[in-house]
Coordinates of C-alpha atoms in Angstrom, one line a residue:
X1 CA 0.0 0.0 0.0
X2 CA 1.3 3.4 -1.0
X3 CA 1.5 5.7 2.1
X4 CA 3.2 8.1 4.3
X5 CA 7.1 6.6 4.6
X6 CA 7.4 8.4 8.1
X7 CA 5.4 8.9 11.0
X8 CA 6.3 12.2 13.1
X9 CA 6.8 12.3 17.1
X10 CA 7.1 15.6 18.4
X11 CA 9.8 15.9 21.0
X12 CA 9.3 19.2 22.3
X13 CA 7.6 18.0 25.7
X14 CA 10.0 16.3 27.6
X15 CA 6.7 14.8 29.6
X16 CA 6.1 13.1 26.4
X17 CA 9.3 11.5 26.4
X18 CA 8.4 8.1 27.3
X19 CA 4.9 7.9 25.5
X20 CA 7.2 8.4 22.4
X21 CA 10.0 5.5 23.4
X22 CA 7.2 3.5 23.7
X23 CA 5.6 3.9 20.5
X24 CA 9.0 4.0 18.5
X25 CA 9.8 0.5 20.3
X26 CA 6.0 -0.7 19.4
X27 CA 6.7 0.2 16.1
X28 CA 10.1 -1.4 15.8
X29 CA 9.5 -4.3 17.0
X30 CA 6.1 -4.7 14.5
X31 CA 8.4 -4.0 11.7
X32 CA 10.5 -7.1 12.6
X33 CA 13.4 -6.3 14.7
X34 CA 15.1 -8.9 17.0
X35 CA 15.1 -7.7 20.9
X36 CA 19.1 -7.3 21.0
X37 CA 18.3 -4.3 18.3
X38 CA 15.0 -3.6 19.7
X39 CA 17.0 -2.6 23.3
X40 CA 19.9 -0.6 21.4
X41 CA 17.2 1.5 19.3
X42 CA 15.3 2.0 22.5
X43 CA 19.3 3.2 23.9
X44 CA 19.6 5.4 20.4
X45 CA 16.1 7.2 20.9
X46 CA 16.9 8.1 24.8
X47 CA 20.0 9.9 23.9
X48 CA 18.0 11.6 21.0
X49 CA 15.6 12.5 22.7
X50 CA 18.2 13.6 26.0
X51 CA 19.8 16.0 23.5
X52 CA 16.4 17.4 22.2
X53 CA 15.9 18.1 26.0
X54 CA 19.1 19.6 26.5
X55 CA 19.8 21.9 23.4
X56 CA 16.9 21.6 21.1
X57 CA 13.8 23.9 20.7
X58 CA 10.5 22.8 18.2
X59 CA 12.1 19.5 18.5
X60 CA 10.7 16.3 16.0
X61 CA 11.6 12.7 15.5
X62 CA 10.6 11.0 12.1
X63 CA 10.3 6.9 12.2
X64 CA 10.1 5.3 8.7
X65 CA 10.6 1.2 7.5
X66 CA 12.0 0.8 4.7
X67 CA 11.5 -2.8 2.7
X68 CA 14.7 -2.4 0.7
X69 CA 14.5 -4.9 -1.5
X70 CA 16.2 -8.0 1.1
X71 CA 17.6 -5.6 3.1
X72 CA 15.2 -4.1 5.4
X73 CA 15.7 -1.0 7.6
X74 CA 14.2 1.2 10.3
X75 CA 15.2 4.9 9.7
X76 CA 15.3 7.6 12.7
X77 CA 15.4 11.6 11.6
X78 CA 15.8 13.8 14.5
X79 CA 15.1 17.6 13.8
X80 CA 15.7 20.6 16.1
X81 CA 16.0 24.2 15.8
X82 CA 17.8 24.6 17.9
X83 CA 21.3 26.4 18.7
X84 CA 23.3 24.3 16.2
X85 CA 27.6 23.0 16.5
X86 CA 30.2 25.0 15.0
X87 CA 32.0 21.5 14.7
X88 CA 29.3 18.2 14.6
X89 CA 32.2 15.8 13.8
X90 CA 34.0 16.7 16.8
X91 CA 30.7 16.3 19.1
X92 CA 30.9 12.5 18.0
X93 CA 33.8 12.1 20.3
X94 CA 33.3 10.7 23.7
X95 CA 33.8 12.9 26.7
X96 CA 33.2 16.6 24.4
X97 CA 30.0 18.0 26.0
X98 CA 28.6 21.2 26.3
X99 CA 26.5 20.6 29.5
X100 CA 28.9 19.4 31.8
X101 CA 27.4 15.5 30.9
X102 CA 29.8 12.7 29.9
X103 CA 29.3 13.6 26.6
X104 CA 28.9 9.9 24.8
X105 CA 25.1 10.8 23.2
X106 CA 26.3 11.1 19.6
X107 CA 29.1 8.8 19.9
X108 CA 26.5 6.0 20.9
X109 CA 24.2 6.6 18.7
X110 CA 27.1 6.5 15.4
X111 CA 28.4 3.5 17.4
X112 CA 24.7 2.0 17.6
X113 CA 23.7 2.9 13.9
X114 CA 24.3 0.9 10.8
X115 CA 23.9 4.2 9.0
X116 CA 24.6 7.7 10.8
X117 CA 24.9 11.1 9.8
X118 CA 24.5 14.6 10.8
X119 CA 24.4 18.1 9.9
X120 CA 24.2 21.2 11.7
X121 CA 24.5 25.4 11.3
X122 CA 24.9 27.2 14.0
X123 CA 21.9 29.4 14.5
X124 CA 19.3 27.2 12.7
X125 CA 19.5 23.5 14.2
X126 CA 20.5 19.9 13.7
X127 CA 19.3 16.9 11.8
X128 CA 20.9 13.5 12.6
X129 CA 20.2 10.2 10.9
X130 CA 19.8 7.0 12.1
X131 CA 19.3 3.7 10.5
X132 CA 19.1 0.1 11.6
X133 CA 19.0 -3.0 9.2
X134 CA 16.7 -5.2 10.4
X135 CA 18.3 -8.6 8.8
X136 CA 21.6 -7.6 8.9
X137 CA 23.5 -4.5 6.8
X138 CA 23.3 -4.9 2.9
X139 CA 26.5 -4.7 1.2
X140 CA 25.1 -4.5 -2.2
X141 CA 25.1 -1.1 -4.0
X142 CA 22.1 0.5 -5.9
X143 CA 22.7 2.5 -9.1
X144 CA 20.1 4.9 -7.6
X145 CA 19.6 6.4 -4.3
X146 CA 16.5 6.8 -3.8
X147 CA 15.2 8.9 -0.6
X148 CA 11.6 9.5 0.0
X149 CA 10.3 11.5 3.1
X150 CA 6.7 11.6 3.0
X151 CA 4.4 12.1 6.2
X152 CA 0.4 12.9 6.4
X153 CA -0.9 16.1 7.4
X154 CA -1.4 16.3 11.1
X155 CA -4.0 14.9 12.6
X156 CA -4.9 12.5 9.2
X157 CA -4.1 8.6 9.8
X158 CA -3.5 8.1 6.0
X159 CA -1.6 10.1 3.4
X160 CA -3.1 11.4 0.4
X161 CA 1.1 12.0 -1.0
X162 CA 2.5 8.5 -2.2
X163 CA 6.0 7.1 -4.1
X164 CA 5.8 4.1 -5.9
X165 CA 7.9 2.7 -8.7
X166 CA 10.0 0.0 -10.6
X167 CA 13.3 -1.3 -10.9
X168 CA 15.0 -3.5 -13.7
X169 CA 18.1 -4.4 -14.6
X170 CA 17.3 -1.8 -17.5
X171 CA 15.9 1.1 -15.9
X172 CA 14.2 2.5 -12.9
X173 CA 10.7 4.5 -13.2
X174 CA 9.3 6.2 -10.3
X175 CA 6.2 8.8 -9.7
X176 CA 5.2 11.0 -6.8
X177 CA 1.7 11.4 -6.6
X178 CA -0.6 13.7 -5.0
X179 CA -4.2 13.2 -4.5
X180 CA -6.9 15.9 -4.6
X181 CA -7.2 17.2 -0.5
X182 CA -5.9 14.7 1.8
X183 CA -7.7 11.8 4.0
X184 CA -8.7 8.7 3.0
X185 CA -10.3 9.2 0.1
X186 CA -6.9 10.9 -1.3
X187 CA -5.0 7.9 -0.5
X188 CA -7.2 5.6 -2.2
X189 CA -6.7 7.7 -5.7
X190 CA -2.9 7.2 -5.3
X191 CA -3.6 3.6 -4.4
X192 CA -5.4 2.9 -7.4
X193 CA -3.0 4.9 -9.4
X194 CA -0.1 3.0 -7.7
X195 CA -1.5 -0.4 -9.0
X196 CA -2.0 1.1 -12.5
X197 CA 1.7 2.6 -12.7
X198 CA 3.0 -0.9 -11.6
X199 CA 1.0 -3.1 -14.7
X200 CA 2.1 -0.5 -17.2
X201 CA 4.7 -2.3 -18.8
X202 CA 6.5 1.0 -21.3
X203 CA 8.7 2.9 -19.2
X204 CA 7.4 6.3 -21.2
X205 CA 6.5 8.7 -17.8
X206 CA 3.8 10.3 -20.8
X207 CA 2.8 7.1 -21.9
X208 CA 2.6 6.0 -18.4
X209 CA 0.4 9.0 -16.7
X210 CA -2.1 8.5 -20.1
X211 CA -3.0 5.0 -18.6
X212 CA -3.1 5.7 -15.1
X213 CA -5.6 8.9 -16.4
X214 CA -7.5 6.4 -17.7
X215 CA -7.6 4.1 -14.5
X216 CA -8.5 6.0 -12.3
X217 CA -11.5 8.2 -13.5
X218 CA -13.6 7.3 -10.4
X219 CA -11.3 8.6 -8.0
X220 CA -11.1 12.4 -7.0
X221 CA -7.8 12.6 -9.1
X222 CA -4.4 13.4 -8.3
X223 CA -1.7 15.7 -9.9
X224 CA 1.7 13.4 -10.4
X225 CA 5.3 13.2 -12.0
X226 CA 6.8 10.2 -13.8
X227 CA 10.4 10.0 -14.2
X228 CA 12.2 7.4 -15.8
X229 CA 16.1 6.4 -15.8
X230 CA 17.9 3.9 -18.2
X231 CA 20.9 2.6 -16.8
X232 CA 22.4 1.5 -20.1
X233 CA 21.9 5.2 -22.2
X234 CA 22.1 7.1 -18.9
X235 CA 19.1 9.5 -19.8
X236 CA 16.8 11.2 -17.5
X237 CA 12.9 11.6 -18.9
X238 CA 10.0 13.1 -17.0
X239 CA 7.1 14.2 -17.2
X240 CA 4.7 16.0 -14.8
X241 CA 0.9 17.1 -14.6
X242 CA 0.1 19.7 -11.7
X243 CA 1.9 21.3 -9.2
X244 CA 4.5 18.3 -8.4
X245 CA 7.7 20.7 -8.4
X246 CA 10.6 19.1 -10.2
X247 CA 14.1 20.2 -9.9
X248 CA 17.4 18.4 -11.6
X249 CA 20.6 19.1 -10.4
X250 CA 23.8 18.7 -11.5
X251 CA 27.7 19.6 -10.6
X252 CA 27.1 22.7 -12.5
X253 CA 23.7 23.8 -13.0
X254 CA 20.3 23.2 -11.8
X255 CA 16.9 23.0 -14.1
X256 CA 13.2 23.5 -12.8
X257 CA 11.0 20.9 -14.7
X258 CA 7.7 22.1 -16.1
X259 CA 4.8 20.6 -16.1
X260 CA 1.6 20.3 -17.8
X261 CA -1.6 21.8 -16.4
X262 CA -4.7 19.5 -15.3
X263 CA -5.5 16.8 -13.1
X264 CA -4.9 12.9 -13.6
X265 CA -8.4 11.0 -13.8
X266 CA -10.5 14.1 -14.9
X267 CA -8.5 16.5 -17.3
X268 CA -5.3 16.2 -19.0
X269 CA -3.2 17.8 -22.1
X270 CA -4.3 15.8 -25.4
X271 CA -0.6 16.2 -26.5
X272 CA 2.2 16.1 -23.9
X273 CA 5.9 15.1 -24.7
X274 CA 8.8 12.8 -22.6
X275 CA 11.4 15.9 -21.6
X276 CA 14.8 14.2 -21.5
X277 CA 17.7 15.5 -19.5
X278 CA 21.2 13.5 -19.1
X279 CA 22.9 12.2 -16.0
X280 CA 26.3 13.3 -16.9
X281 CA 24.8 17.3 -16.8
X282 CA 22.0 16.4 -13.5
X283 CA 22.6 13.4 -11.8
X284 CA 20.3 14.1 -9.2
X285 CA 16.4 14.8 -9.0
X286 CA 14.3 16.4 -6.0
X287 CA 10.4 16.0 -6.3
X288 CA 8.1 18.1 -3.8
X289 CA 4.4 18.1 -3.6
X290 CA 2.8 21.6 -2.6
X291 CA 2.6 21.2 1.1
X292 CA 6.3 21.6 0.8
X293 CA 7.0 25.3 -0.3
X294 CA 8.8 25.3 -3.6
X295 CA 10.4 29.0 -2.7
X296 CA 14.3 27.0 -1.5
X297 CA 17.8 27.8 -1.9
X298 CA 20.2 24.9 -1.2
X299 CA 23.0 27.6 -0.9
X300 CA 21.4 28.0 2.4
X301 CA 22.4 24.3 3.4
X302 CA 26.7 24.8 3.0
X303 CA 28.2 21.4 1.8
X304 CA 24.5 19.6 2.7
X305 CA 25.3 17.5 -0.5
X306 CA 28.2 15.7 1.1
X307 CA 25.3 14.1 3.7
X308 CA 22.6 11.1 2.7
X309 CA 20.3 12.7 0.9
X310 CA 17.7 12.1 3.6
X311 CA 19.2 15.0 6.1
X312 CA 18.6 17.3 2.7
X313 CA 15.0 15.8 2.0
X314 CA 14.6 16.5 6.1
X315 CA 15.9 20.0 6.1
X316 CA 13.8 21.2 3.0
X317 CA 10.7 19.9 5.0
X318 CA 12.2 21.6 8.7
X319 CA 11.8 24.7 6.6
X320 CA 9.2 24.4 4.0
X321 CA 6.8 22.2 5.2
X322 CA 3.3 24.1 5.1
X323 CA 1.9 21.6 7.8
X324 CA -1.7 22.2 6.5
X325 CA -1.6 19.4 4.0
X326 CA 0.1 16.1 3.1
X327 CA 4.0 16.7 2.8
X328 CA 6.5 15.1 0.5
X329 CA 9.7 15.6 -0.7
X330 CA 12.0 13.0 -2.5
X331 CA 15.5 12.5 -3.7
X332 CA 16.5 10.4 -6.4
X333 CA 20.1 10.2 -7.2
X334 CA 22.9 8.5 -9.7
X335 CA 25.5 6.4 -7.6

């Protein structure tokens, strides 16, 4: 089922402290994680949420599973705005503390993570990353990154955003999609637009949102982008209908994608066209639906690029999010 990929624990009440341990642990441990790595995740989110107490303000933890193919994973994003590190690498060390505490919170957490990162500005706040394989670390390499951070709007139990898409030995398709409102009846036009998308054999993105238009006419419609990379040509094509905002970017430049006007499922272009971009001028692509504000500047994250993606895809939403509607923002990148 195509849904939010994170579900958001606010960690600005330190009284809710244990309500959230205990729902991040429930969660966990639904997902599939053995008890050893059940107790460590419950040791990583205590000295998350210690720090939050300590030196964070509108503070957030994000909880996602990823299937992975065979490697499964649960993913922890902490955000805070709070006062930031001049130097996060040397805040890993043990014993370097600002409050007069032993100072091992980041260290453990690194120590207790199969994947950990961080990033921090002084002045604006941190984001750290933590993930946890569930059957053991995958070795294996993808030729795309792909990095989806979608979450419902607040108080909705379902997600009318959604990411689904397709991966061959050929190519990889993907499509964020972004049914009309939000609620249940949102998610069930990006379900039923999912399950279209994933029969559709051609890997066209205009070919591809022509079927799904036709799919899913008894739905309340959805706006979308298709995008489509072939591993063997190493081209990039896309194509979008309503307000998904598309940018490519590259070593050099950056591109904003149009797209076409109308809705998937009640009225789209008669003619549209495949745009093609290649990897070797943007090897990376951010999708956002509108309850992320499209008005960004990634000069205002200094050397964020060098991070997973993920931190990026969380400090776009720390910014931009609207919080009045279902939120999304996803990076797709060339390895």
């Amino acid at each position: 089922m195509v849904d939010a990929t994170h579900t958001s624990f606010l960690a600005n009440d330190r009284s809710y402290f244990s309500l959230l341990k205990k729902d991040i642990h429930r969660l966990a441990a639904e997902a599939g994680l053995g008890q050893k790595r059940l107790s460590e995740l419950d040791i990583i989110v205590a000295e998350l949420t210690s720090n939050l107490f300590k030196y964070g303000e509108n503070g957030e933890i994000l909880f996602g599973v990823f299937q992975n193919g065979e490697a499964p994973y649960i993913e922890l994003i902490c955000i805070d705005s709070g006062p930031g590190m001049h130097n996060p690498t040397r805040m890993l060390t043990d014993g370097v503390s600002t409050s007069n505490t032993m100072g091992h919170g980041l260290g453990s957490i690194k120590r207790l993570s199969d994947n950990f990162d961080i990033y921090s500005q002084v002045g604006w706040g941190t984001i750290v990353l933590s993930r946890i394989y569930i059957g053991g670390k995958s070795l294996k390499k993808m030729p795309v990154m792909i990095r989806p951070l979608v979450l419902s709007k607040p108080g909705e139990t379902t997600s009318g955003d959604g990411i689904t898409y397709k991966l061959t030995k050929d190519n990889i398709k993907l499509m964020l999609c972004d049914g009309l409102g939000h609620g249940p009846e949102a998610n069930k036009a990006i379900n039923e637009a999912a399950a279209s998308f994933r029969v559709f054999p051609e890997v066209s993105p205009t070919a591809t949102l022509k079927f799904i238009h036709s799919s899913i006419k008894k739905t309340r419609g959805m706006v979308a982008n298709v995008v489509n990379y072939d591993f063997r040509t190493k081209l990039w094509t896309s194509a979008g209908i309503g307000n998904i905002a598309a940018r490519w970017m590259g070593p050099g430049m950056n591109k904003n994608h149009m797209s076409y006007n109308g809705i998937v499922g009640h009225n789209i272009p008669a003619t549209m066209n495949d745009q093609q971009y290649s990897s070797e001028e943007y090897n990376q692509l951010i999708l956002c639906s509108d309850g992320i504000k499209t008005r960004w500047d990634l000069n205002k994250y200094p050397l964020i690029q060098k991070c997973d993606p993920a931190i990026l895809c969380a400090a776009l939403y720390k910014d931009h999010a609207r919080g009045t509607d279902d939120m999304s923002v996803v990076i797709i990148k060339i390895n």
